[in-house]
Coordinates of C-alpha atoms and ligand atoms in Angstrom, one line a residue:
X982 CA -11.6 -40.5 47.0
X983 CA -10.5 -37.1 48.3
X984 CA -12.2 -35.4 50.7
X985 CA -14.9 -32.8 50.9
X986 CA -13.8 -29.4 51.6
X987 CA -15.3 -26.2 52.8
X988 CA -13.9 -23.8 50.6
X989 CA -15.7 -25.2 47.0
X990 CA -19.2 -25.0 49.3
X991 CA -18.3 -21.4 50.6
X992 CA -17.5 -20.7 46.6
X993 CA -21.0 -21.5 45.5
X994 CA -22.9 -20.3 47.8
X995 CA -21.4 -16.7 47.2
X996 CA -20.4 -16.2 50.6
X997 CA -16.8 -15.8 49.9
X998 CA -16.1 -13.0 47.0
X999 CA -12.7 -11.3 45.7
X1000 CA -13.5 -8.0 46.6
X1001 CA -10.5 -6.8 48.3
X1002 CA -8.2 -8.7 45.8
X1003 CA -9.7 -6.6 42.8
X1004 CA -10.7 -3.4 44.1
X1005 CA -6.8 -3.1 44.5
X1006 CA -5.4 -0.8 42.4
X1007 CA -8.0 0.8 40.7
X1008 CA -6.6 3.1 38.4
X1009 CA -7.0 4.5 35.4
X1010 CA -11.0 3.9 34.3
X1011 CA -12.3 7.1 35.7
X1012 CA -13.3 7.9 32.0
X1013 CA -16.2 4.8 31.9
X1014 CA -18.3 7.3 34.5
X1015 CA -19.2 9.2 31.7
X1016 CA -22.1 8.4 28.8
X1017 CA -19.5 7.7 25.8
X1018 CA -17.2 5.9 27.6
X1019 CA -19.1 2.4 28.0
X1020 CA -17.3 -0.3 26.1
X1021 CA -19.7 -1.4 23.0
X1022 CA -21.5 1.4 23.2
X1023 CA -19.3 4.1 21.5
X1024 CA -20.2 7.2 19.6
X1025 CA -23.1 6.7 17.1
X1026 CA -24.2 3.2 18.5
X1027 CA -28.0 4.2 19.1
X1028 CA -29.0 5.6 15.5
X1029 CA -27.9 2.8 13.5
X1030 CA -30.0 0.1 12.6
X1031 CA -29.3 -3.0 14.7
X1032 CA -27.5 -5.5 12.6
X1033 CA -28.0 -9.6 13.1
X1034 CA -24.4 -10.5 13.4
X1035 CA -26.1 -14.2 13.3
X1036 CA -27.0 -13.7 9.6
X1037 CA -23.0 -13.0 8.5
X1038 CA -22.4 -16.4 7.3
X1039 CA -19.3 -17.7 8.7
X1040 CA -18.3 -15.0 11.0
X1041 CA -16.1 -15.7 13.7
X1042 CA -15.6 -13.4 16.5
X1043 CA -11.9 -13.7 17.8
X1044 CA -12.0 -13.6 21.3
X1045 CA -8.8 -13.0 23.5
X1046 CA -8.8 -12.8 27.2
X1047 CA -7.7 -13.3 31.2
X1048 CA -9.8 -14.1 34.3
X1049 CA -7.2 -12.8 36.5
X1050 CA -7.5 -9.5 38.8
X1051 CA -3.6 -8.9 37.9
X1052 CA -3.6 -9.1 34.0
X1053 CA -7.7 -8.1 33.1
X1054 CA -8.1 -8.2 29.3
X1055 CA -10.7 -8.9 27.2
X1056 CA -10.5 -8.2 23.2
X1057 CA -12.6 -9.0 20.7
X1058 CA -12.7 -8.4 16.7
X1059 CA -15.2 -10.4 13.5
X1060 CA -13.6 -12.1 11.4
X1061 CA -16.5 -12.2 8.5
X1062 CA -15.5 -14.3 5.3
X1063 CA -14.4 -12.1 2.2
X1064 CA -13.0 -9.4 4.4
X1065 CA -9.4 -10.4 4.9
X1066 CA -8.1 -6.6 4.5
X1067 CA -10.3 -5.8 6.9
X1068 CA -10.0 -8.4 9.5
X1069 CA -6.1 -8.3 9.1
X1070 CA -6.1 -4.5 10.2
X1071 CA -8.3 -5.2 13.1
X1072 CA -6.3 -8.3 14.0
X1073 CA -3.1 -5.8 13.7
X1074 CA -4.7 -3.0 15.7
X1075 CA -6.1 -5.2 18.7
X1076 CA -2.7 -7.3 18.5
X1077 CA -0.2 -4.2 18.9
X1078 CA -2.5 -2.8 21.9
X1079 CA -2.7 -6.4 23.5
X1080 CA 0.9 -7.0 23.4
X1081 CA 1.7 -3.8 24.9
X1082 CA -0.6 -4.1 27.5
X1083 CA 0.6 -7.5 28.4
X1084 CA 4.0 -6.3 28.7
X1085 CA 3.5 -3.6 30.4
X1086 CA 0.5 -3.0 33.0
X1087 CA 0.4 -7.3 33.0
X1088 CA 4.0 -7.4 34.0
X1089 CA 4.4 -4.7 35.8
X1090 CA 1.4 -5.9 38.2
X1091 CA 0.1 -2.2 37.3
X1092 CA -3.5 -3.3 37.6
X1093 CA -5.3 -1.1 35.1
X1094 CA -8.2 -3.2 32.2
X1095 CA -8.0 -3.3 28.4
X1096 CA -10.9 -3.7 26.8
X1097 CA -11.8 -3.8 23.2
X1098 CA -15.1 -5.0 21.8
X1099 CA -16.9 -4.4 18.5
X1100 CA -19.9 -3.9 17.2
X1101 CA -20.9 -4.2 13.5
X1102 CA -22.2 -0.7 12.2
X1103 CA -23.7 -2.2 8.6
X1104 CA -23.3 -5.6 6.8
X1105 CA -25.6 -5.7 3.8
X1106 CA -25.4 -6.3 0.5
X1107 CA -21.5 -5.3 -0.4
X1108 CA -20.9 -2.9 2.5
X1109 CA -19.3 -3.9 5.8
X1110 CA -18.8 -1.4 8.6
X1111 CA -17.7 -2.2 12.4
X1112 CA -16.5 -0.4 15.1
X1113 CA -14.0 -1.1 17.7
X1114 CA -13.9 0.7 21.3
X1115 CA -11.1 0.2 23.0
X1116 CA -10.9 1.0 26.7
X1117 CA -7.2 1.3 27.9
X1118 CA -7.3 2.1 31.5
X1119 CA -3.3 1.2 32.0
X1120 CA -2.9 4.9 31.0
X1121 CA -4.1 8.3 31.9
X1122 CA -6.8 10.1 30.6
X1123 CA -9.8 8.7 30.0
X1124 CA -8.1 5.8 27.7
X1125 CA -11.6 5.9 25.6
X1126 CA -10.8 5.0 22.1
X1127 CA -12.9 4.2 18.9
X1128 CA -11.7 3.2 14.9
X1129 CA -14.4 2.0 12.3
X1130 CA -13.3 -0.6 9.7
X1131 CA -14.9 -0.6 6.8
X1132 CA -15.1 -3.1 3.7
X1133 CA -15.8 -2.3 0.0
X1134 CA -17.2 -5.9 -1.4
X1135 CA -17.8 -4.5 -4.6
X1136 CA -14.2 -3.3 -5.2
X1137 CA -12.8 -5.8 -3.1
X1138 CA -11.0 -3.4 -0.7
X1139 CA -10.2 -2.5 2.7
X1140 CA -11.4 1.3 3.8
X1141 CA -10.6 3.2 7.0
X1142 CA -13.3 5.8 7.8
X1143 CA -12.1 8.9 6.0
X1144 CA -12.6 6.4 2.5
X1145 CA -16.4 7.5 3.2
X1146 CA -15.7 10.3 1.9
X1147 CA -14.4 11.9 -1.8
X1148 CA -10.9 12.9 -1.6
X1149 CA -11.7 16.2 -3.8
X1150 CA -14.6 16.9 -0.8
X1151 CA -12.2 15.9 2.1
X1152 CA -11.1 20.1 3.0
X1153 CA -15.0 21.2 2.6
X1154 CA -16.6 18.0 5.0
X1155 CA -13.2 19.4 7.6
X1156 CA -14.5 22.9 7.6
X1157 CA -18.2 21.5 8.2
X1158 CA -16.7 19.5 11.7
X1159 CA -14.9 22.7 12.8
X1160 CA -17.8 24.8 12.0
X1161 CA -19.9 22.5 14.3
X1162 CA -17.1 21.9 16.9
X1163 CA -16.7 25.7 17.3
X1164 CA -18.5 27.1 20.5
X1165 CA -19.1 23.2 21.9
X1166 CA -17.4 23.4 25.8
X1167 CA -13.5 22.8 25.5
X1168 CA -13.4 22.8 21.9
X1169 CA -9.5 24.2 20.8
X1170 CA -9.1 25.5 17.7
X1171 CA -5.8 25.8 17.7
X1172 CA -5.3 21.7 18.4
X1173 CA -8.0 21.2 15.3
X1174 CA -5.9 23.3 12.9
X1175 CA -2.7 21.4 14.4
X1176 CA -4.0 17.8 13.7
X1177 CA -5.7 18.8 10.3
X1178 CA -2.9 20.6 8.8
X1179 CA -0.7 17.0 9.1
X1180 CA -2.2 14.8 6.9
X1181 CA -1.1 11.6 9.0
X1182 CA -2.6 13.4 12.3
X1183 CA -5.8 13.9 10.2
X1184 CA -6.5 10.9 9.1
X1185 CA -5.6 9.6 12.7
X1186 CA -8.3 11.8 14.0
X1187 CA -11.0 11.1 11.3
X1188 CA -10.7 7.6 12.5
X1189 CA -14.4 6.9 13.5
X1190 CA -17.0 7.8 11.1
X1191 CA -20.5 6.0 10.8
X1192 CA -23.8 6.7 9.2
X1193 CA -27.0 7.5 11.4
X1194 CA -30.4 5.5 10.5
X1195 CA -31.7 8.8 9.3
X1196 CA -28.3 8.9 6.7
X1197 CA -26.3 11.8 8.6
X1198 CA -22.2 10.9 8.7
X1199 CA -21.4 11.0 12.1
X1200 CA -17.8 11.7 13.9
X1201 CA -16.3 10.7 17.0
X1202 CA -13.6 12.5 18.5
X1203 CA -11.6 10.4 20.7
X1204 CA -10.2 12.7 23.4
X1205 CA -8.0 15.3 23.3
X1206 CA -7.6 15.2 19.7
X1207 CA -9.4 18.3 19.4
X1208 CA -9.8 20.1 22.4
X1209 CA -11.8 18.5 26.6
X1210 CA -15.2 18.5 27.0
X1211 CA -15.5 18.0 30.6
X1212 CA -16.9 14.7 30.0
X1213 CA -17.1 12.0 27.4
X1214 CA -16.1 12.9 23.3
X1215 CA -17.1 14.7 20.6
X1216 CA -19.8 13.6 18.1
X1217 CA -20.4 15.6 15.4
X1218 CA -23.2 14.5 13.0
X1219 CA -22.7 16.1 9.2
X1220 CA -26.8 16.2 8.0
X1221 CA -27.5 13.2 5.1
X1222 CA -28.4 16.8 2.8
X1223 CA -24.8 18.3 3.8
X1224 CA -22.9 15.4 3.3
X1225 CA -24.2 12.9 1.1
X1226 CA -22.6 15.4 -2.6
X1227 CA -19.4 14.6 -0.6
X1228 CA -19.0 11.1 -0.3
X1229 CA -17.3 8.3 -1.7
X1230 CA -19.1 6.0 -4.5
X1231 CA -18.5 3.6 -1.6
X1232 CA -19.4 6.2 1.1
X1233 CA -23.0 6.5 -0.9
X1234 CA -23.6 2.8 -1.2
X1235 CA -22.3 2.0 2.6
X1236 CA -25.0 5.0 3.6
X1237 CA -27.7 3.3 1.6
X1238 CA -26.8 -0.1 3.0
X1239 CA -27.5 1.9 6.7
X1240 CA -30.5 3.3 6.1
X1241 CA -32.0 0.4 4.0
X1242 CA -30.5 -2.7 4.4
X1243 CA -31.8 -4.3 1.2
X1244 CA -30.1 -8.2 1.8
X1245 CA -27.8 -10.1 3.4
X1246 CA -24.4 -9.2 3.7
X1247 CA -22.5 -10.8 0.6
X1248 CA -18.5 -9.9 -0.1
X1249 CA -18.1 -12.5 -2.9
X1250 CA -16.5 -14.8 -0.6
X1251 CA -16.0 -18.6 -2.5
X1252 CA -17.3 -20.9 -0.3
X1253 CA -18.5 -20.2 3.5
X1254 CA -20.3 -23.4 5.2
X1255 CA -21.6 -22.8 8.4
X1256 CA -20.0 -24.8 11.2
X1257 CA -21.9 -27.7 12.2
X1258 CA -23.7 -27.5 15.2
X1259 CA -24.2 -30.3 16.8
X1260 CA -27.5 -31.6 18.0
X1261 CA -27.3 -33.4 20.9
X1262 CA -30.4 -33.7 23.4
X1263 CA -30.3 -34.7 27.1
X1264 CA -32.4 -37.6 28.4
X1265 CA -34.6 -35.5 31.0
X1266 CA -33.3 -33.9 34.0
X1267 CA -30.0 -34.7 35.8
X1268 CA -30.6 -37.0 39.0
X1269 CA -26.9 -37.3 40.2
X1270 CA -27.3 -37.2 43.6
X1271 CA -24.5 -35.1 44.7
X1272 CA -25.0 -36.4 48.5
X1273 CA -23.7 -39.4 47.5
X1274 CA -21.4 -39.6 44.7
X1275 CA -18.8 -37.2 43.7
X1276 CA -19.5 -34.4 41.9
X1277 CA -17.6 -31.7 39.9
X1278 CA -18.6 -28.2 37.9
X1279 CA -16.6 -27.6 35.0
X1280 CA -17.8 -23.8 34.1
X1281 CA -16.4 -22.6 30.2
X1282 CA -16.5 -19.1 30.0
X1283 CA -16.3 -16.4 27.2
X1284 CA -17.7 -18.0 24.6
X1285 CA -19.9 -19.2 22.2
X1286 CA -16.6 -19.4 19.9
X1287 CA -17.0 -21.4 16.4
X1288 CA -15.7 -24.0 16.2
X1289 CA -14.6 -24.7 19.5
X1290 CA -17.6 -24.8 21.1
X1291 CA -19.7 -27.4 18.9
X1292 CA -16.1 -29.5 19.3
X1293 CA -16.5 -29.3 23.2
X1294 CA -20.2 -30.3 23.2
X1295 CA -19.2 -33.3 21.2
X1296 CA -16.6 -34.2 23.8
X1297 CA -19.3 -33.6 26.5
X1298 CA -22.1 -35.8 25.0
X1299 CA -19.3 -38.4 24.7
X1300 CA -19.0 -39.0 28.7
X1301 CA -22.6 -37.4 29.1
X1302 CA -21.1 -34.8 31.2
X1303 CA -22.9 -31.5 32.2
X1304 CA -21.6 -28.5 31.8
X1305 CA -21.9 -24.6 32.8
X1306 CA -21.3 -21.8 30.3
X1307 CA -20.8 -18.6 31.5
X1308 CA -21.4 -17.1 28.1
X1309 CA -20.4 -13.3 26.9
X1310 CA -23.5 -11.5 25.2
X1311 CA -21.5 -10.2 22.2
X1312 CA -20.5 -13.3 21.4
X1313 CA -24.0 -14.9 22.1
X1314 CA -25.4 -12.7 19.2
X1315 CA -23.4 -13.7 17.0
X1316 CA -23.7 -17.8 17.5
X1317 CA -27.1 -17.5 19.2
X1318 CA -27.5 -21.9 17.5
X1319 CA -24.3 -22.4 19.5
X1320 CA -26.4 -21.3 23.2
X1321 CA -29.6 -23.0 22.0
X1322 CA -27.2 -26.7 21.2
X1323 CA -25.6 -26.0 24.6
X1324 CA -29.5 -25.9 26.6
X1325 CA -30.4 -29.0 24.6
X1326 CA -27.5 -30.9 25.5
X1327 CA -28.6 -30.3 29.4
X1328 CA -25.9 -28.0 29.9
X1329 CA -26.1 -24.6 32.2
X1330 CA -26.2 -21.3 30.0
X1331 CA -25.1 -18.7 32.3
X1332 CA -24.6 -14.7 32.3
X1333 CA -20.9 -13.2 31.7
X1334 CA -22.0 -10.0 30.8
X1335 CA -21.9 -8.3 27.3
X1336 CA -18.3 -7.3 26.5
X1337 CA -16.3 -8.6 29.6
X1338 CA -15.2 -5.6 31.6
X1339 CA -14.5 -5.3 35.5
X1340 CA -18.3 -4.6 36.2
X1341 CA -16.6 -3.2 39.8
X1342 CA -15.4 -0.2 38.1
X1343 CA -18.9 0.6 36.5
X1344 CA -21.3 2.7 37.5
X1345 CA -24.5 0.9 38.4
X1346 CA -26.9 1.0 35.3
X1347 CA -24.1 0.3 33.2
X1348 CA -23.6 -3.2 35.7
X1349 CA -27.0 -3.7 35.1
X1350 CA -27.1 -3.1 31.4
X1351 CA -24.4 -4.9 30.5
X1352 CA -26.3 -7.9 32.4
X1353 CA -29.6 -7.7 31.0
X1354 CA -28.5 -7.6 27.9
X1355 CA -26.7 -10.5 28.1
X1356 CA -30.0 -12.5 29.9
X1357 CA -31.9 -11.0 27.0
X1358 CA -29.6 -12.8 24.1
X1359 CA -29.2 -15.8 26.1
X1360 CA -32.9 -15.9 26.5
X1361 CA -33.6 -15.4 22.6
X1362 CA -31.3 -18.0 21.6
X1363 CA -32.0 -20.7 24.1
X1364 CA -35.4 -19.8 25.5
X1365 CA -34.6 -19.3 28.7
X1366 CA -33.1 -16.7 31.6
X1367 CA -30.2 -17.5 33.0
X1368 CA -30.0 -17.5 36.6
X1369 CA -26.2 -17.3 37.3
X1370 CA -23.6 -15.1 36.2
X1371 CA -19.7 -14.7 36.5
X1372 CA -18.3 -11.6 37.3
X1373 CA -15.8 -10.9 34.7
X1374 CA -11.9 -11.6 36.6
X1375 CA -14.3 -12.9 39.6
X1376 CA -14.7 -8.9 40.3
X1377 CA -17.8 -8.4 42.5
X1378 CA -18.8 -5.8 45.0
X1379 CA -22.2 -4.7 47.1
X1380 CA -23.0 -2.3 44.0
X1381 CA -22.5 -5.5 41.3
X1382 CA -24.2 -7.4 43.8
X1383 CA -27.4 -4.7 44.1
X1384 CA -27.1 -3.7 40.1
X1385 CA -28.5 -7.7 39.4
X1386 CA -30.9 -10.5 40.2
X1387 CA -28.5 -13.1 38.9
X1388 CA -26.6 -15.2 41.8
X1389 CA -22.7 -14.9 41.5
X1390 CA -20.5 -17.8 40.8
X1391 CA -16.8 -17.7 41.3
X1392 CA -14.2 -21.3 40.8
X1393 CA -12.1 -22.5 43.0
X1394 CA -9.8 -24.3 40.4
X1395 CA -7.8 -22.0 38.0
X1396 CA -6.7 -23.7 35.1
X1397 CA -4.9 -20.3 34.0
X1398 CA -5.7 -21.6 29.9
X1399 CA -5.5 -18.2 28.9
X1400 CA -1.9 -18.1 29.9
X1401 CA -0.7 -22.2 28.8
X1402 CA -1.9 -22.7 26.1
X1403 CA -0.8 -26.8 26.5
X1404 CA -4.0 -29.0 26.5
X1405 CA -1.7 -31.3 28.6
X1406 CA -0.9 -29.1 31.7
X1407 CA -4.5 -27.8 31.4
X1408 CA -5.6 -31.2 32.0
X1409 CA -2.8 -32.1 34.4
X1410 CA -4.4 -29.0 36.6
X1411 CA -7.7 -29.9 36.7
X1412 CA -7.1 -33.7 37.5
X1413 CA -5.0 -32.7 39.9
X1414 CA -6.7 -29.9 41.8
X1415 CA -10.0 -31.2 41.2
X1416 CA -11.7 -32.1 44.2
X1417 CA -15.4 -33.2 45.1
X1418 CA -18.0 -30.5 44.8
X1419 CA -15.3 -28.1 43.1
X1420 CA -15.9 -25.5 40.6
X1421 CA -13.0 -25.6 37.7
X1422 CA -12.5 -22.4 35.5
X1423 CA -11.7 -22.7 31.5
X1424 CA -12.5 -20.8 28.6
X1425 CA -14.0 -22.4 25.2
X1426 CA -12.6 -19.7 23.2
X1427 CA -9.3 -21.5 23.5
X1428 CA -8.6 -24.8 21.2
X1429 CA -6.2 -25.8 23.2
X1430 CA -8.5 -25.8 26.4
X1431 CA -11.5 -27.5 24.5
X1432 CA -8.6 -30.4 23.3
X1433 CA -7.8 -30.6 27.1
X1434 CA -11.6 -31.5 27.7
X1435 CA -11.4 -35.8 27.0
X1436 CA -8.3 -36.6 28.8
X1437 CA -9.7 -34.6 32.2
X1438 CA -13.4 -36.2 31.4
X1439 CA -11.5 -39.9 30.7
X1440 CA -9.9 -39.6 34.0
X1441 CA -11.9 -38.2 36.6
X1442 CA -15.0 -40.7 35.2
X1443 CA -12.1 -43.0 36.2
X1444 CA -11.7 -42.4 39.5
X1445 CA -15.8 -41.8 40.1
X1446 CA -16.5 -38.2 39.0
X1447 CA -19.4 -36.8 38.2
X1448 CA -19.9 -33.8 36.0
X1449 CA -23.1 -31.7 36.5
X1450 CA -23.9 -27.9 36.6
X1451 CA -23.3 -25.6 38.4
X1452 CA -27.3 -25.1 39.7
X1453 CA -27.4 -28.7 39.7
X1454 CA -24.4 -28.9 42.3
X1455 CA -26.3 -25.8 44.3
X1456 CA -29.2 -27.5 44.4
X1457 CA -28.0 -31.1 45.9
X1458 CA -25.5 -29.5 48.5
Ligands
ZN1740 ZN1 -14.1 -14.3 31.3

């Protein structure tokens, strides 16, 4: 039996943080001070009508990410069933930026973040709309961008945002944005008529258009594109009387769909079965007494992910081993029967925040936003609080600390999945590094880490292991 160590104890109690590691290098996210620059929360988010992204049947939200201070990414896109055009130009979108970032600021040890999270704008009836905001801080500027997808069920098609609109009405809704943009602080007129007079510039530029609750079409400017307001982007809203003669047969019903949505959200897609989700129930509360036999917190984070999820909790219920979940909130909404099968099972939901971005380089009420919200899914699905949470890359300061209620928890073993994917060497780490009272980081998004899960559970029950959460391993210290 190995021996007990101070290090896993100093870990829990959230005595010993990262601070200096991650407040190293700090560059390049000035722009997130400002109102449009939070990640998820991008031009036009407020008007729409909230959309249930639990009532897409058989969505799955692709998840990519790190947990390290010297390569911190986090991207997400929906994959929703009958949208293949759609999720393929996401999937090429987030991929290029990804790969680029991973070679570059990754490599380099640059520091700098990439986020990218989504958020569905409309998904009723035949009309399909989500935006993704992508927050680049390798860069300079403010490395704020947005793009809306859009998907045409009825005609079975693929649109980018400027498809809202008629092609023969295209010059006259232009004129209406310039005519708005003119006299707004650092507007340039010159840099509109440049990007509008090249139609691959324009169409670049007319990237993120949504519809408002009361109908209006709404445009986000991404930086630069045409003209600096001192802070933030441009949103221009074109009124529902304006714009409405110029749009798009799908433009009119994808503006209907916003302002009414009349049904669920149904792209003709053959055959999508929900995932099972399996129903396992614990037998009353833990009573491991970690005093006297050998205990060990595995903590999964970034998920809910279908399937991988329901696989692990199979796995679990297998060895009855307890787990923590350090769960992300947009991901939560969208598999809220994933969080509530993860409380039943006796496992640990915990808070990861909403979109997974280095809360230290947020101002405060963003901190605490993007933490409540997460408690507040967490709490719908499983019907209770969370009381922990995980700093996304273990990046916590006295203002994270001050912004939230929720006690930090950091790890002490690093399996690194996101970077092997090999369900052997995965294992291999844990079993190896594993010691008593230790708190092992892997994510649930990954197969390959969830198909790691038996042989690390077969051996460590082996050699005398116990697996409990994370509050339960608090609490018996
Ligand atoms: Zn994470």
């Amino acid at each position: 039996m190995r021996t007990h160590t101070l290090v896993p104890s100093l870990l829990l109690l959230g005595t010993l943080s990262l601070t200096a590691a991650c407040s190293a290098g700090s560059s390049g996210l000035s722009g997130t001070a400002s109102p449009d620059a939070r990640p998820g929360s991008g031009p036009g988010s407020s008007p729409v009508h909230g959309v249930d992204p639990s009532k897409i049947k058989g969505l799955e939200i692709v998840n990519d990410s790190s947990e390290q201070s010297s390569c911190r990414f986090a991207t997400s896109y929906p994959d929703v069933p009958g949208a293949g055009a759609m999720t393929a130009a996401m999937k090429k979108d987030v991929e290029q930026r990804l790969t680029t970032f991973r070679e570059g600021a990754c490599a380099g040890g640059a520091g700098g973040e990439l986020n990218v999270s989504h958020q569905f704008l409309v998904a009723s009836g035949d009309a399909l709309g989500v935006r993704l905001t992508t927050q680049d801080g390798s860069g300079a500027g403010s490395g704020l961008s947005t793009r809306t997808y859009w998907y045409d069920g009825k005609a079975g098609t693929y649109r980018t945002a400027l498809g809202l609109v008629a092609e023969g009405s295209r010059d006259a809704f232009i004129t209406a944005l310039k005519d708005q943009l003119r006299g707004r602080e650092g507007f340039d007129g010159t840099a509109f008529d440049d990007t509008f007079s090249d139609p691959a510039s324009r169409d670049a530029a007319l990237d993120d258009m949504a519809f408002t609750a009361d109908g209006g079409l709404r445009v986000g400017f991404d930086r630069g594109e045409v003209g600096a307001p001192a802070a933030g982007s441009y949103l221009v809203t074109v009124s529902k009387k304006t714009v409405t003669p110029w749009l798009s047969a799908f433009g009119e019903r994808a503006q209907r769909q916003t302002m009414a949505p009349s049904r669920s959200l149904d792209l003709g897609a053959a055959n999508t079965p929900a995932p099972a989700v399996p129903t396992h129930t614990a037998s009353g509360d833990d009573d491991t007494d970690c005093k006297k036999v050998t205990c060990v917190a595995l903590t999964f984070d970034d998920g809910p992910a279908a399937p991988e999820t329901a696989t692990l909790l199979t796995y679990l219920a297998q060895y009855r081993a307890r787990a923590t979940f350090f769960t992300v909130g947009q991901n939560v909404a969208a598999h809220p029967d994933l969080v509530r099968a993860e409380a039943q099972a006796g496992h640990e939901v915990g808070n990861h925040s909403w979109n997974h971005p280095d809360l230290t380089k947020l101002p405060p009420e963003q901190i605490a936003s993007q933490l409540a919200r997460t408690s507040a899914a967490i709490k719908a699905a499983a019907g209770k609080e969370p009381t922990l949470f995980r700093p996304p890359y273990g990046a916590i300061n006295s203002t994270v600390r001050a912004a939230t209620g929720l006690s930090p928890v950091l790890w002490d073993v690093d399996t690194e999945d996101w970077k092997y994917p090999d369900p052997n060497k995965v294992a291999q780490t844990v079993i190896d590094k594993a010691q008593r009272n230790s708190v092992v980081l892997m994510h649930d998004i990954h197969p390959t880490s969830v198909a790691a899960v038996p042989q690390i559970l077969r051996t460590l029950t082996a050699r005398g292991y116990h697996f409990v959460t994370v509050s339960h391993l608090r609490a018996t210290l």
